[in-house]
XYZ file of C-alpha atoms in Angstrom:
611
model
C 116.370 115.694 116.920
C 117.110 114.628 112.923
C 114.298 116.085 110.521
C 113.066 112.803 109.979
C 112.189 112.133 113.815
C 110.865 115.793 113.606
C 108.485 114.406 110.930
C 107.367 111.630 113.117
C 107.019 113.963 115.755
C 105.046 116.677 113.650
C 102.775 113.338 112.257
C 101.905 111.926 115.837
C 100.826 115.027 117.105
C 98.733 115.763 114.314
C 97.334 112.220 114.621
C 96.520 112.821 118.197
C 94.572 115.753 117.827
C 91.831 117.354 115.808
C 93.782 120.643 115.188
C 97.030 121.947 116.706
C 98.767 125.702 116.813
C 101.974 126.595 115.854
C 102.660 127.540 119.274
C 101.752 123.899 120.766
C 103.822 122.646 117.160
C 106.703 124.732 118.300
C 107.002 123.791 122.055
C 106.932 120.199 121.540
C 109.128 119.998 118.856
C 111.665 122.290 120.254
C 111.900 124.274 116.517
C 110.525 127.579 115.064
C 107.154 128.162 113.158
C 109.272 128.635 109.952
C 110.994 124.861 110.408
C 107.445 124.198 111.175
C 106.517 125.102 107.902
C 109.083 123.682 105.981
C 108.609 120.057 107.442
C 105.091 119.991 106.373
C 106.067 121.413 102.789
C 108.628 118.633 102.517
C 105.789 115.932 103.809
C 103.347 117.102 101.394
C 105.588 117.463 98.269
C 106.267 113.570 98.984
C 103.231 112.130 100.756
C 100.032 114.433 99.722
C 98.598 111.161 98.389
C 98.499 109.837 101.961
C 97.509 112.509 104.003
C 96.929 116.449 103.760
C 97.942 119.372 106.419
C 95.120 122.087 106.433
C 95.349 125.298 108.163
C 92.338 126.982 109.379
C 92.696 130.184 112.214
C 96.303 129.359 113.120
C 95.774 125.734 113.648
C 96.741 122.831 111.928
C 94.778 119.228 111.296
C 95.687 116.456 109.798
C 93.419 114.177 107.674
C 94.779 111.007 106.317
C 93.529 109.534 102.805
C 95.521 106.159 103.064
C 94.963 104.607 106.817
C 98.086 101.593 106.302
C 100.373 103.822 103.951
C 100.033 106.278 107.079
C 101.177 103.627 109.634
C 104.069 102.285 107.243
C 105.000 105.834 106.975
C 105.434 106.980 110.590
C 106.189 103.121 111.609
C 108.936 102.293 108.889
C 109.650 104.871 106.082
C 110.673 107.343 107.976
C 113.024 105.490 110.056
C 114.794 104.430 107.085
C 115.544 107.966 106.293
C 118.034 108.835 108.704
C 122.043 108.479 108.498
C 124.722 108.149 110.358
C 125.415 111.894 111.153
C 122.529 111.764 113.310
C 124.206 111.274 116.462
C 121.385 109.747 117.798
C 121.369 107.197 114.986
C 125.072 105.999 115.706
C 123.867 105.648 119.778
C 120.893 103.539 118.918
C 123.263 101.239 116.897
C 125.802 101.467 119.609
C 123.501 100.567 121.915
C 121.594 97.624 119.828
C 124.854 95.926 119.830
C 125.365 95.620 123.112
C 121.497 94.733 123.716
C 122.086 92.096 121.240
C 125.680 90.281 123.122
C 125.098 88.169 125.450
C 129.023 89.416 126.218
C 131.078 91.833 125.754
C 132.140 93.683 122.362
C 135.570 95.044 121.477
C 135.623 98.647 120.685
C 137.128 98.544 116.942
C 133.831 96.397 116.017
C 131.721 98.555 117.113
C 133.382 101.521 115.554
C 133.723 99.871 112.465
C 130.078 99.188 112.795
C 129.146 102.723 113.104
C 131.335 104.182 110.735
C 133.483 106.350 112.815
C 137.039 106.275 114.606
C 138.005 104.389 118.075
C 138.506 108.632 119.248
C 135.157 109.335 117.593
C 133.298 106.759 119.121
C 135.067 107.328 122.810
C 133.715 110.744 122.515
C 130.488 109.799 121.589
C 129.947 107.199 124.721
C 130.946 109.662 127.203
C 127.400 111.276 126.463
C 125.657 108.034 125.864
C 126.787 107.370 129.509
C 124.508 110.160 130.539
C 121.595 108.644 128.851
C 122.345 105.142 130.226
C 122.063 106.701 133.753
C 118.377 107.810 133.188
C 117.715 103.875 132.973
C 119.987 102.555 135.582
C 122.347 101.034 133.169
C 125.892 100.948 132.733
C 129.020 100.415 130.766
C 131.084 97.666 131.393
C 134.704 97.542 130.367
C 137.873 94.964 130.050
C 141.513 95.867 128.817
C 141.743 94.029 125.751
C 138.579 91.993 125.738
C 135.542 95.225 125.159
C 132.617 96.511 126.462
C 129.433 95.413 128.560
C 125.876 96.488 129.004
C 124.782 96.111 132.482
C 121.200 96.744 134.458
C 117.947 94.562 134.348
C 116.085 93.200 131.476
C 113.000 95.909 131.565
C 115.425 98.475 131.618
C 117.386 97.392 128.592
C 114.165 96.810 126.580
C 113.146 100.357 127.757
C 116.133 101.646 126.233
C 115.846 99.593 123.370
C 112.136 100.902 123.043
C 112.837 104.462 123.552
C 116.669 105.108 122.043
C 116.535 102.329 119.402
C 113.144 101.600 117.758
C 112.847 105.368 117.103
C 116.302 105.548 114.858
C 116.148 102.250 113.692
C 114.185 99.376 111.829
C 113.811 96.183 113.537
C 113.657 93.337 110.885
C 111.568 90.836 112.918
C 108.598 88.906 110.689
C 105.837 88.413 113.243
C 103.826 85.399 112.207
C 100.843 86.111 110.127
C 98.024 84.491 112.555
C 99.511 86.645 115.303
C 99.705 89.606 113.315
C 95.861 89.490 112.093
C 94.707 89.065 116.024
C 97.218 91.968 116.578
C 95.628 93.989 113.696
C 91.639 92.835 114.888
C 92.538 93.871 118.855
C 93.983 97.510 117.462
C 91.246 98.615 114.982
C 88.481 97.100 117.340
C 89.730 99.257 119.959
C 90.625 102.103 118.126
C 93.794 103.268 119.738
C 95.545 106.545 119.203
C 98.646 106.090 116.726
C 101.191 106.434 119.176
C 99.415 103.978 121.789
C 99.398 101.763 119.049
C 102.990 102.452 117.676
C 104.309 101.645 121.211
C 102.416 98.722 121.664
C 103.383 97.102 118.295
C 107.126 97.732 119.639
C 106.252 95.939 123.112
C 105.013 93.184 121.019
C 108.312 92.784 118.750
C 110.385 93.448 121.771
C 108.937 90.710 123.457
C 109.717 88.213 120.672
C 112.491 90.009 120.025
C 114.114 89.304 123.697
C 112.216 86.188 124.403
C 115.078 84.439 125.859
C 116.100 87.160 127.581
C 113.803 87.129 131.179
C 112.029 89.675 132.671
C 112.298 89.922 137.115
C 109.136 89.832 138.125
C 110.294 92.048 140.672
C 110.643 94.950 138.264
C 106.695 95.550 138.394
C 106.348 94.690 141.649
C 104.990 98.707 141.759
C 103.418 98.621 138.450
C 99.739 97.740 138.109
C 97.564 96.703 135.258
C 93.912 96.402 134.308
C 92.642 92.843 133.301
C 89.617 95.132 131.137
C 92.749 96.230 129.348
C 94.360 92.681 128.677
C 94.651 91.122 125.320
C 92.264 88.402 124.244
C 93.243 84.739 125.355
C 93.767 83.665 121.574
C 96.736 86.526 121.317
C 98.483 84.956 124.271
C 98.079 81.319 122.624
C 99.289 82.090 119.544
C 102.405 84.045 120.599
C 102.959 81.070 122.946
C 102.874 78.725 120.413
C 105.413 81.183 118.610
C 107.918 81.915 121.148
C 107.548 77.819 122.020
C 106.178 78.494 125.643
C 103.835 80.366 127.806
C 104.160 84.060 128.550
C 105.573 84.608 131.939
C 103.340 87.644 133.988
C 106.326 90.259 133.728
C 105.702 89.599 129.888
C 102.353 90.070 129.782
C 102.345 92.952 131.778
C 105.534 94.842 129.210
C 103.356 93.830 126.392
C 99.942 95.692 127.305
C 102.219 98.322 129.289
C 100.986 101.644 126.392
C 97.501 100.525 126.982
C 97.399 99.950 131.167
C 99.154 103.676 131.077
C 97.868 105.759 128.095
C 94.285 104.412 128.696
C 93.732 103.649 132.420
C 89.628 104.259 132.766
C 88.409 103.274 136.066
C 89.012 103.671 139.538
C 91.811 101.811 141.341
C 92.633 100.281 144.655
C 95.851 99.074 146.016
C 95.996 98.359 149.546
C 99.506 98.416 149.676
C 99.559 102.106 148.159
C 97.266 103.130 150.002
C 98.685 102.875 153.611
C 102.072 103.915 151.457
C 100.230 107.176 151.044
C 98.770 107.342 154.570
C 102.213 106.652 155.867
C 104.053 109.230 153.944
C 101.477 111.798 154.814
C 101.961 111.257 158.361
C 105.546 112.340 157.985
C 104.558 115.144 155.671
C 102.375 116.490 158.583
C 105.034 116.417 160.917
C 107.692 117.084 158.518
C 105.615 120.654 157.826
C 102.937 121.004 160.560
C 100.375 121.610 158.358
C 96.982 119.556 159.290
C 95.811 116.974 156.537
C 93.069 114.450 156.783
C 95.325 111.181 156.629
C 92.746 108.535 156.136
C 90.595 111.010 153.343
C 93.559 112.371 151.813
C 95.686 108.927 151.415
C 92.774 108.294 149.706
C 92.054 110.941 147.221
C 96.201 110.450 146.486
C 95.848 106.659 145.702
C 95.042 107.167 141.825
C 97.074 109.830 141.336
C 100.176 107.335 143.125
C 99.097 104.555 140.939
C 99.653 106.554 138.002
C 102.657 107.989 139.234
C 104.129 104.496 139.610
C 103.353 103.199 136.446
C 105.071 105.823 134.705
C 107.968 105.846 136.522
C 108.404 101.991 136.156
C 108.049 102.524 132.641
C 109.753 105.159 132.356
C 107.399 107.031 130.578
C 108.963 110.973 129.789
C 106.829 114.117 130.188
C 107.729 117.519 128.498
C 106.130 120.790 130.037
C 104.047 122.481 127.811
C 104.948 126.313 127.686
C 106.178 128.107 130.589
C 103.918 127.464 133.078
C 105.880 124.864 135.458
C 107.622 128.116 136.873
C 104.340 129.024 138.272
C 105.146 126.370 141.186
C 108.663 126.512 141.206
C 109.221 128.347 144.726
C 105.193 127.443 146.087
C 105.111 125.369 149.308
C 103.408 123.079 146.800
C 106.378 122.247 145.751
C 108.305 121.631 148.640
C 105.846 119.448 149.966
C 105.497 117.666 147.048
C 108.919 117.013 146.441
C 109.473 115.912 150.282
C 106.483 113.475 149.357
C 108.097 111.890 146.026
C 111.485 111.429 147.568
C 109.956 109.316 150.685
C 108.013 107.157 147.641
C 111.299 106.706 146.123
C 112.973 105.539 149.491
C 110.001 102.677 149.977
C 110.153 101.486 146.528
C 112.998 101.762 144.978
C 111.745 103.327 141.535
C 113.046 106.020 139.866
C 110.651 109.141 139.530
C 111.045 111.729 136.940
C 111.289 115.455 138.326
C 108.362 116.140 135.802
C 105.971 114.275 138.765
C 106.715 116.616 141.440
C 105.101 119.640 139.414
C 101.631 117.389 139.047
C 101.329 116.032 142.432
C 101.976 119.332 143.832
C 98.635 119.893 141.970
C 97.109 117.616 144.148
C 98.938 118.955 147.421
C 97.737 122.750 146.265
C 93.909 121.260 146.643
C 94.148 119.169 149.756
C 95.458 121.949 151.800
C 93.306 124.470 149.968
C 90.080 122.268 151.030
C 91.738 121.952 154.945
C 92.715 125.758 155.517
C 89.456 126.667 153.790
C 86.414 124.045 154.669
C 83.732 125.995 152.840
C 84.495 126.700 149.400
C 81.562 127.756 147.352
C 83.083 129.473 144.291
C 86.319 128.268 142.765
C 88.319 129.671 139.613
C 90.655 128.067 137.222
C 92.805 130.506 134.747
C 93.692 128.305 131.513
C 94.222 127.383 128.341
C 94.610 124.233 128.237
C 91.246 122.992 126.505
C 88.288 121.066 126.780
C 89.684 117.922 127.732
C 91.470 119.541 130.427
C 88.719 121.641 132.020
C 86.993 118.403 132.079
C 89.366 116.508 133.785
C 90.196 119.393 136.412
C 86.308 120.153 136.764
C 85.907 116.471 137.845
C 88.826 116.654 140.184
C 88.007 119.599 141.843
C 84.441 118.203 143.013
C 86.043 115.311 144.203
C 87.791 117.475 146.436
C 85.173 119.985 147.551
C 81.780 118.551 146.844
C 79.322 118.740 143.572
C 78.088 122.158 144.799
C 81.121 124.585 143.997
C 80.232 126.783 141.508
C 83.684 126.082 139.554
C 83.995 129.110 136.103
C 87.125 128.311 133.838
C 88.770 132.041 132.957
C 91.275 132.624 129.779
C 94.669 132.475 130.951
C 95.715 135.760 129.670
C 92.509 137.881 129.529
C 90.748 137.893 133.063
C 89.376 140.337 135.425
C 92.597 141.868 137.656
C 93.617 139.531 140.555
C 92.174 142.064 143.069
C 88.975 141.869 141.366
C 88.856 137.875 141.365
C 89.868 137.755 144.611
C 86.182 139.292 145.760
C 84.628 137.088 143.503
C 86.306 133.564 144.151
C 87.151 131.682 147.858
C 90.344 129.862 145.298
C 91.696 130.523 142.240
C 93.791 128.501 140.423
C 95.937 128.617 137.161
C 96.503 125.474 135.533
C 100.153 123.668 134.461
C 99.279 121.526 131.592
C 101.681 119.030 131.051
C 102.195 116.046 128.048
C 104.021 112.873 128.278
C 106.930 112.351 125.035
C 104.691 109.693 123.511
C 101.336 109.082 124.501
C 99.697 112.318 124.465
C 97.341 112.888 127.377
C 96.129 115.910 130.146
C 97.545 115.400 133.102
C 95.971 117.798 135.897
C 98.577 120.083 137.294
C 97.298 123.224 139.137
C 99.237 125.741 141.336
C 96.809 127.920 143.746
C 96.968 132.098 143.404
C 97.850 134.069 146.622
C 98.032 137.478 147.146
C 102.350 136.549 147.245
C 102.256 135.304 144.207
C 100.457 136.983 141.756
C 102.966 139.555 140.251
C 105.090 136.384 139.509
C 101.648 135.202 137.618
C 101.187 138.333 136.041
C 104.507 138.389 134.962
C 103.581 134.704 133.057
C 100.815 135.433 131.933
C 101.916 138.669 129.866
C 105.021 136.238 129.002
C 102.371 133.702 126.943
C 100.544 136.565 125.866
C 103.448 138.200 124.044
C 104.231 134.411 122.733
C 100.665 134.207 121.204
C 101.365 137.847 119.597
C 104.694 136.893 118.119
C 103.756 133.265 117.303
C 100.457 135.371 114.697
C 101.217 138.522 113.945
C 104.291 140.394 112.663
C 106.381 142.442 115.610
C 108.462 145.484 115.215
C 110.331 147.452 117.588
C 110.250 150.772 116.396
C 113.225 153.732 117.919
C 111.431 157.316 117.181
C 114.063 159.774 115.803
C 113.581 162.901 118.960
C 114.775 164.857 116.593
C 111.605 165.442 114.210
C 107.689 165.582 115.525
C 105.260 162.529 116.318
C 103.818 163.299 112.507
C 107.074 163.087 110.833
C 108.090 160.481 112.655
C 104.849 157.989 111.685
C 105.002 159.280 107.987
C 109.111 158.199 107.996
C 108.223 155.111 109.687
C 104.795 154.688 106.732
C 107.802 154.813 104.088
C 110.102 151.884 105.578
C 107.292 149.663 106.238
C 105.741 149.933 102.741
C 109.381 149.934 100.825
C 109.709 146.636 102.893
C 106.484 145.144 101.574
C 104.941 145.115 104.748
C 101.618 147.122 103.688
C 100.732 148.667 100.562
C 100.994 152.364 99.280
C 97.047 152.238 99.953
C 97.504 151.525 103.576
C 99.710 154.344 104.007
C 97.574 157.109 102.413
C 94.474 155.586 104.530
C 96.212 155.837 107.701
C 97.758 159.298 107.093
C 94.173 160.374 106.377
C 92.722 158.835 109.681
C 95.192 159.883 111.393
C 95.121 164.005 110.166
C 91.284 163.460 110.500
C 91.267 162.323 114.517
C 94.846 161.695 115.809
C 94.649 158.217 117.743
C 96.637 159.918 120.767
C 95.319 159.781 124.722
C 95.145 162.154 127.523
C 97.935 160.258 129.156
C 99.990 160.921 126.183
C 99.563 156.872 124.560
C 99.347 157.103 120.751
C 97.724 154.021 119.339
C 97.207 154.618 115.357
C 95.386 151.847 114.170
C 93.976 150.663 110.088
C 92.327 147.784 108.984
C 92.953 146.773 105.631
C 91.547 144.619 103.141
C 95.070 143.863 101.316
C 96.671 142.703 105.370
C 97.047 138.687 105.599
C 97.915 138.915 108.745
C 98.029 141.406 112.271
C 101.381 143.792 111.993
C 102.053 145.221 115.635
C 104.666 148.052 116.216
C 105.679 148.993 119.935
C 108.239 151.540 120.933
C 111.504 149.903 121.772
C 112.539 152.590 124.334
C 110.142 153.717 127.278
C 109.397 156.692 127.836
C 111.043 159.204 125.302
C 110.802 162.435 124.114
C 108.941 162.922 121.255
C 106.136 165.956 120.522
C 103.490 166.605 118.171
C 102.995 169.304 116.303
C 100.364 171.075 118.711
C 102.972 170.268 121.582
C 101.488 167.148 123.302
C 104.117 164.627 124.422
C 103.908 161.184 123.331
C 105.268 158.820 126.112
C 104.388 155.237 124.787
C 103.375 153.853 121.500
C 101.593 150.941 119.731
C 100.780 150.919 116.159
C 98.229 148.387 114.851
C 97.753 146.990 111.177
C 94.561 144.670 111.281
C 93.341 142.430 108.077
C 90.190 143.125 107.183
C 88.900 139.284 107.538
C 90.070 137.914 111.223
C 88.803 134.062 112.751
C 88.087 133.792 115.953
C 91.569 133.197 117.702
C 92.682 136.699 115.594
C 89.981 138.270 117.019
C 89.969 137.216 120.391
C 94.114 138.086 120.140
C 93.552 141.486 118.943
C 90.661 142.118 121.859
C 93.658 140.860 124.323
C 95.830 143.094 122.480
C 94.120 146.043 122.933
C 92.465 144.926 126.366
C 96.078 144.909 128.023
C 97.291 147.908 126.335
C 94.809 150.112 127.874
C 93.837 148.452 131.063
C 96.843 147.569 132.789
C 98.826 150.354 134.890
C 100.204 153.099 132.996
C 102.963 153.056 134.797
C 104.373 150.087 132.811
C 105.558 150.030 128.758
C 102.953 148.556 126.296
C 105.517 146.228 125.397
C 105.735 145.070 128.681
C 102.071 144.513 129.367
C 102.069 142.510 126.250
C 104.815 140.473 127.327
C 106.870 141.558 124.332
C 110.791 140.526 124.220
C 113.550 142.225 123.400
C 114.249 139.881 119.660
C 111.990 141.130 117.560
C 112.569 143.458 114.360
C 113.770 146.729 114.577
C 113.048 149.413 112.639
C 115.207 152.986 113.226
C 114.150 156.091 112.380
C 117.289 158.073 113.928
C 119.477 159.303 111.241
């Protein structure tokens, strides 16, 4: 991605949310926490008088000063930033050329076009190739006469959408009546940014490719909410624009970001319904496992109309974190996938990989509720937020009735599995995952078994360590076996503070602490620990080898170590990260390395104190 979509990317999310971590930041955007940092100092040294980045506990929020500025910005400025060594800028012209013929297109135009050689450009297509295949599209070639795009109309204004708009402007003047009821439908609504952004691309695409028609049969899986339609006097004015009515397929790609971002009610297809009860039936016998058809086709209907909608639209999801390998080998999975591939056989459409992890969700709860009838207490490990919970929370009594006594547990800090397991009749841990542009939960749960749970364990101390390396410094620290515990800390005192990492104060108030009342355990665990007033932020040194041989002076051995620099002045999320810190360095098994029940990897600094 070119620093200027990474900018648009930083801006929506921002826009989207009241505060976001690094950590979130960083997963989405597929870059580091310093990259992080330098796209918002490059923002704000050009665009502080529009909107300012504050950073409170980790977390950044966004609030704009200049409302239209803001949308120009992330709608048109930035756009115009990019150049030609963007790959991705010269495929969005390469393909707007051959959206825009109505025939083919030799080569050597194109190429001059784009600014690059006939090789160049040959090189370049064999990759666009791969993207054309995600919307069942294809090149077309002649000897001597050029090259072809060929597929339906919705998918080439998809691709024009998603691999054109993004990299490029579109100079289309909308007519100023249909641009004020545009403007009076968005603010009286009050869409998110990126809802909005994609709709006021729908609309300009429709203009755009107005003689260009849309089959009908394209949506014939797709389906829309009338409470989310446009107001009659939109449709009559782009009419009178475009110079005749709006077909159905064009009302339905027009209002497409709101019927899928912003679907709120309960819906009923008939025809997806027996779809559902049909596939289950085969799912039964397929797997022998025992399913209420009628009850279940039903709970799946909402969940299939969704599923549809996205896929027609080809809406992309991106997995937050980790987490989707928390499914990857459950029967969830199999069964879901088994499920998706008989949709795809009855209707034709395209579904994204990304939809097998959620409705596995849904498969993990309807055979939950039929192997176990009676569920009175229910867990859900996450941390996926509010917005979440409450979507799971109303899902889950759905499923097994308003009485469940349903608690919501901190993905990495809960009670041992053994321990939940006397507590709960399910437990679950959640798989939040986002779409690419309209950011929205999606519920995605995969059920905890005795089988299982190392694997979960494992993940859990995985996102752990990421949370410890994402807000605090890490060092991996080799002991010199040489030399005593003593000499060893005061060696490794001096490197730290030549570095800069804490201050000659630091030093002489953990050498005192540490002469006064040695931070060592019976088990041979030496934890020193300070907090500072002069820290800005938690320092955490682990040894990098497990165990070794190192002594104190009075002859104890000291088999694993964890050294802890705390400011004096935490927030909450520092806080509740240090309690996880030191809750999983002293409760797990001490059979394991700290560093491994932190979920520590093997990249972070090193210091060496073996001459």
């Amino acid at each position: 991605m070119s620093l200027e979509l990474n900018k648009k990317a930083l801006l929506y999310q921002l826009s989207s949310h009241a505060s976001v971590s690094y950590e979130v930041l960083s997963d989405r955007l597929q870059c580091s926490r310093r990259t992080l940092k330098l796209l918002i100092e490059s923002l704000l040294y050009s665009y502080d008088h529009i909107f300012s980045i504050q950073e409170v506990g980790g977390k950044l929020s966004l609030r704009i000063h200049d409302e239209e500025a803001f949308k120009v910005l992330v709608t048109e400025d930035l756009l115009l930033s990019t150049d030609l060594n963007s790959f991705h800028k010269r495929q969005a012209i390469f393909f707007r050329i051959l959206l825009e013929a109505d025939g083919y297109v030799s080569a050597d135009t194109i190429a001059d076009e784009v600014g690059i050689s006939r090789r160049s450009l040959s090189r370049d297509i064999n990759r666009m190739k791969m993207v054309l295949e995600t919307y069942q599209l294809k090149l077309v070639s002649k000897t001597g006469v050029g090259i072809q795009l060929v597929g339906s109309e919705l998918a080439k204004r998809l691709l024009y959408l998603y691999e054109v708009m993004d990299y490029l402007e579109t100079k289309l003047e909308l007519p100023k009546d249909l641009m004020e009821t545009y403007t009076d439908f968005v603010q009286h609504h009050r869409f998110p940014i990126d809802v909005e952004r994609t709709f006021h691309s729908t609309l300009l695409l429709t203009v755009l490719r107005r003689h260009h028609p849309l089959d009908e049969a394209d949506f014939t899986w797709f389906t829309s909410q009338q409470s989310l339609d446009l107001p009659a006097i939109f449709y009559d004015i782009l009419s009178y624009f475009m110079e005749r009515p709006l077909t159905k397929a064009e009302q339905i790609f027009l209002t497409f970001p709101m019927q899928l971002g912003l679907l709120p009610a309960e819906i009923a297809r008939i025809e997806i319904l027996e779809m559902a009860e049909t596939i289950l039936r085969q799912t039964v016998q397929e797997f022998g496992i025992t399913l209420d058809i009628r009850e279940s086709g039903q709970v799946l209907q909402r969940h299939l109309v969704y599923m549809l909608n996205r896929s027609v639209m080809k809406w992309r999801f991106e997995e937050v974190s980790l987490r989707e390998q928390l499914i990857q080998s459950s029967f969830s999975k199999i069964v879901s996938q088994f499920f998706v591939d008989r949709v795809v056989e009855i209707t034709g459409v395209a579904v994204s990989e990304k939809e097998v992890v959620l409705l596995a969700a849904w498969m993990e709860l309807l055979m939950a509720r039929k192997s176990k009838p009676l569920i009175g207490r229910v867990a859900v490990i996450t941390q996926s937020g509010q917005s979440f919970n409450y979507l799971v929370e109303t899902q889950i009594r759905q499923i097994f009735g308003e009485a469940v006594q349903l608690d919501f547990l901190d993905f990495v800090n809960h009670l041992p599995y053994e321990e939940l397991n006397k507590h709960y009749d399910l437990i679950f841990t959640d798989n939040l995952m986002y779409s690419q542009t309209l950011f929205q939960p999606f519920l995605s749960l995969s059920l905890v078994t005795k089988e299982n749970q190392a694997e979960r364990e494992a993940l859990e101390r995985t996102v752990l360590g990421r949370k410890i390396e994402m807000y605090s410094r890490v060092i991996n620290l080799v002991f010199d076996e040489q030399v005593t515990y003593e000499e060893n800390i005061e060696n490794l005192l001096k490197v730290m503070e030549s570095q800069g990492l804490i201050s000659s104060e630091a030093v002489e108030k953990l050498k005192a602490k540490e002469a006064k009342n040695p931070a060592i355990s019976e088990d041979g665990y030496a934890f020193p620990h300070l907090t500072d007033a002069s820290l800005n932020q938690l320092i955490v040194v682990v040894a990098a080898d497990f165990p070794f041989s190192v002594k104190t002076r009075a002859g104890q051995s000291i088999r694993d170590f964890i050294l802890l620099f705390v400011p004096m002045e935490l927030d909450d999320f520092n806080q509740d990260l240090l309690f996880k810190i030191f809750d999983n360095t002293f409760r797990m098994s001490s059979e394991t390395h700290i560093k491994e029940r932190l979920g520590l990897s093997h990249s972070s600094d090193t210091i060496r104190l073996s001459k």
